Amino acid sequence: MSRGARAGTVIAVVLLAANLRPAVVAVSPMLTDIRAETGLSGPAAALLTTIPVLCFGLLAPFAPLLARRIGLVPALVAVLCAMTAGGLLRLPEPVVLLFAGTAVFGAAIAAGNVLLPVLVKREFPDRAGTMMGVYSVSLSTGAAIAAGTAVPLLLLFGHAWRSALAIWALPPVIALLAWLPLLRNRSATAPAAIEAPRTPLRRAPLAWAVTGFMGLQSLVYYATVAWLPEILIASGSGQERAGYALSVFNLVGIAGSLIFTLTVGRTRNQAGYALASAVLYAVGFGGLLTGNLDFLWAALLGLAQGITISLALALILLRMPDAGHAARMSGMAQAIGYLLAAAGPVLVGAVHDATGGWSWPLLLLGALLVPMAAAGAVAGRDVTLEVPTTIGVRS
C-alpha cells in the first residue's frame, strides 16, 4: 500500500470509528424532552439507548456473513449508508419511527463494531496495536462530541429534539467521502481462509472471563451514558450543565484510552487495569450520591470507562494467539457481552422508577463492579488460549 493510500485508509477508519457511538450517546441528554413530549416511561425511554446495544449482541455474528457475501469494504460502506437512513428515520413525528431509526442505527453500528477491526488487522498488520489505539480514541472522541453538542443543538432547534437527533445522519455522509476511494481501489482478490481444527470457546473458562468483562463493563458504561444527565439534573444541575458533564465523561475517556494504549505494552498481566478502573468507577458513583462536584465525578467515571473499553478490546487480542482465534473470541464477547450490557439502562431505569430516586440505581451499579473486576482479573492473567478456528472475508 502506498503512503497516500495508507493515509486515506487511516482517515477512513478514524471517521467511521467516530460514528460508532454518537447516535447512542446523543439521546440521553435529550431524554427529559423526549419523555415530556411522548409520555414514555423510564424503562421505555431507556430502550432508546438499549436497542442499539441489543443489536450489537444479536447482529454481531451476522456481520462476517455480510462481508463474505459483498466484501469487507462494501460492507463498511453499507454501514455508513444505513447510519444515514437510521438518522433520517428519527425525524418524522410517529414515535414508532424513533424506535425504528434507532434500530437501524444499532444494526449498522453492530456491523461496524465487528468489521472495522478486521479491516485494521488486514490493512495494518504491522501496526495493528497502534491502530486499535487510534480506533479506541476515535470511539471516545465521537461520543464526547455527541454528548457535548446534544443540548446546544437541542436549544438551537428550539427543543425540537427530533431535528437535534436527525442531525446525526450527516456525519456518516462525510465519512462516506473518505470510504468511496477505498471502494474504487479495493483488491479484487480475497485473502485465503485460515483453516484449523475447531474447539468450542464456550468450554474455556478464560473465554468466559473475557466475555464477562466485556459484557459487564459495557453494561456499566451504557447505563451511565443513558442516565448520567438525569442523575445530575435530579441533584440540581441544569440540563445544559448535565450535558456538558456527559461530554466530560466521554472526553476524559479519551485520556483513559490513551493511558492504557501507551502503557499496556509494558505489562504482561493486565489484571491491575481491571482493578484500578473498578476503584475509579466506585469513587465516581459514590461521589454522585453526594450531589456535588458533578464534573469531578464525571471525569473519574470517564477515566474508568476509557480504561475498561480499551482493556476489553485488548484482552480479545492478548489472550488469543492469532487473528483467527481473536475473530471467534470477538464474536463471542460482543454477541454475549452486549446482550448482557443491554439490560443495564432498562434495569437502572426500572430501579429508579420503583424507588423514586437514584441512590439504589447507583448502589446497584457499584455492586456490579465486583464481578466486573473479578472477570477482568481472571482474563488479565498472562496466559494464551490456544483454540484453533477458521476465518476469512473478501476485500
Tab-separated table of N, CA and C in Angstrom, residues 14 36 58-59 88 125 178 180 207 216 296 312:
chain	number	residue	atom	x	y	z
A	14	VAL	N	-10.693	6.367	11.044
A	14	VAL	CA	-10.975	7.337	12.101
A	14	VAL	C	-12.400	7.874	11.977
A	36	ALA	N	-41.079	14.135	28.059
A	36	ALA	CA	-42.121	15.144	28.279
A	36	ALA	C	-43.092	15.193	27.107
A	58	LEU	N	-27.108	-9.154	19.183
A	58	LEU	CA	-27.877	-10.068	18.346
A	58	LEU	C	-27.343	-10.147	16.917
A	59	LEU	N	-26.829	-9.047	16.402
A	59	LEU	CA	-26.456	-8.995	14.988
A	59	LEU	C	-24.964	-9.152	14.739
A	88	LEU	N	-32.237	9.646	9.541
A	88	LEU	CA	-33.374	10.320	8.908
A	88	LEU	C	-34.705	9.736	9.357
A	125	PRO	N	-1.205	-4.845	9.328
A	125	PRO	CA	-0.765	-5.993	10.122
A	125	PRO	C	0.457	-5.693	10.984
A	178	ALA	N	-14.678	9.656	2.452
A	178	ALA	CA	-13.362	9.040	2.643
A	178	ALA	C	-13.365	7.565	2.258
A	180	LEU	N	-15.360	6.080	-0.220
A	180	LEU	CA	-15.591	5.790	-1.639
A	180	LEU	C	-14.302	5.511	-2.412
A	207	ALA	N	-12.175	-17.794	28.152
A	207	ALA	CA	-13.027	-17.123	27.169
A	207	ALA	C	-14.251	-16.516	27.842
A	216	LEU	N	-19.906	-6.835	31.292
A	216	LEU	CA	-20.145	-6.034	32.493
A	216	LEU	C	-19.641	-4.606	32.343
A	296	LEU	N	-16.188	16.552	38.489
A	296	LEU	CA	-15.129	15.688	39.007
A	296	LEU	C	-15.557	14.226	38.936
A	312	ALA	N	-11.030	-4.213	27.425
A	312	ALA	CA	-11.914	-5.254	26.891
A	312	ALA	C	-11.529	-5.617	25.458
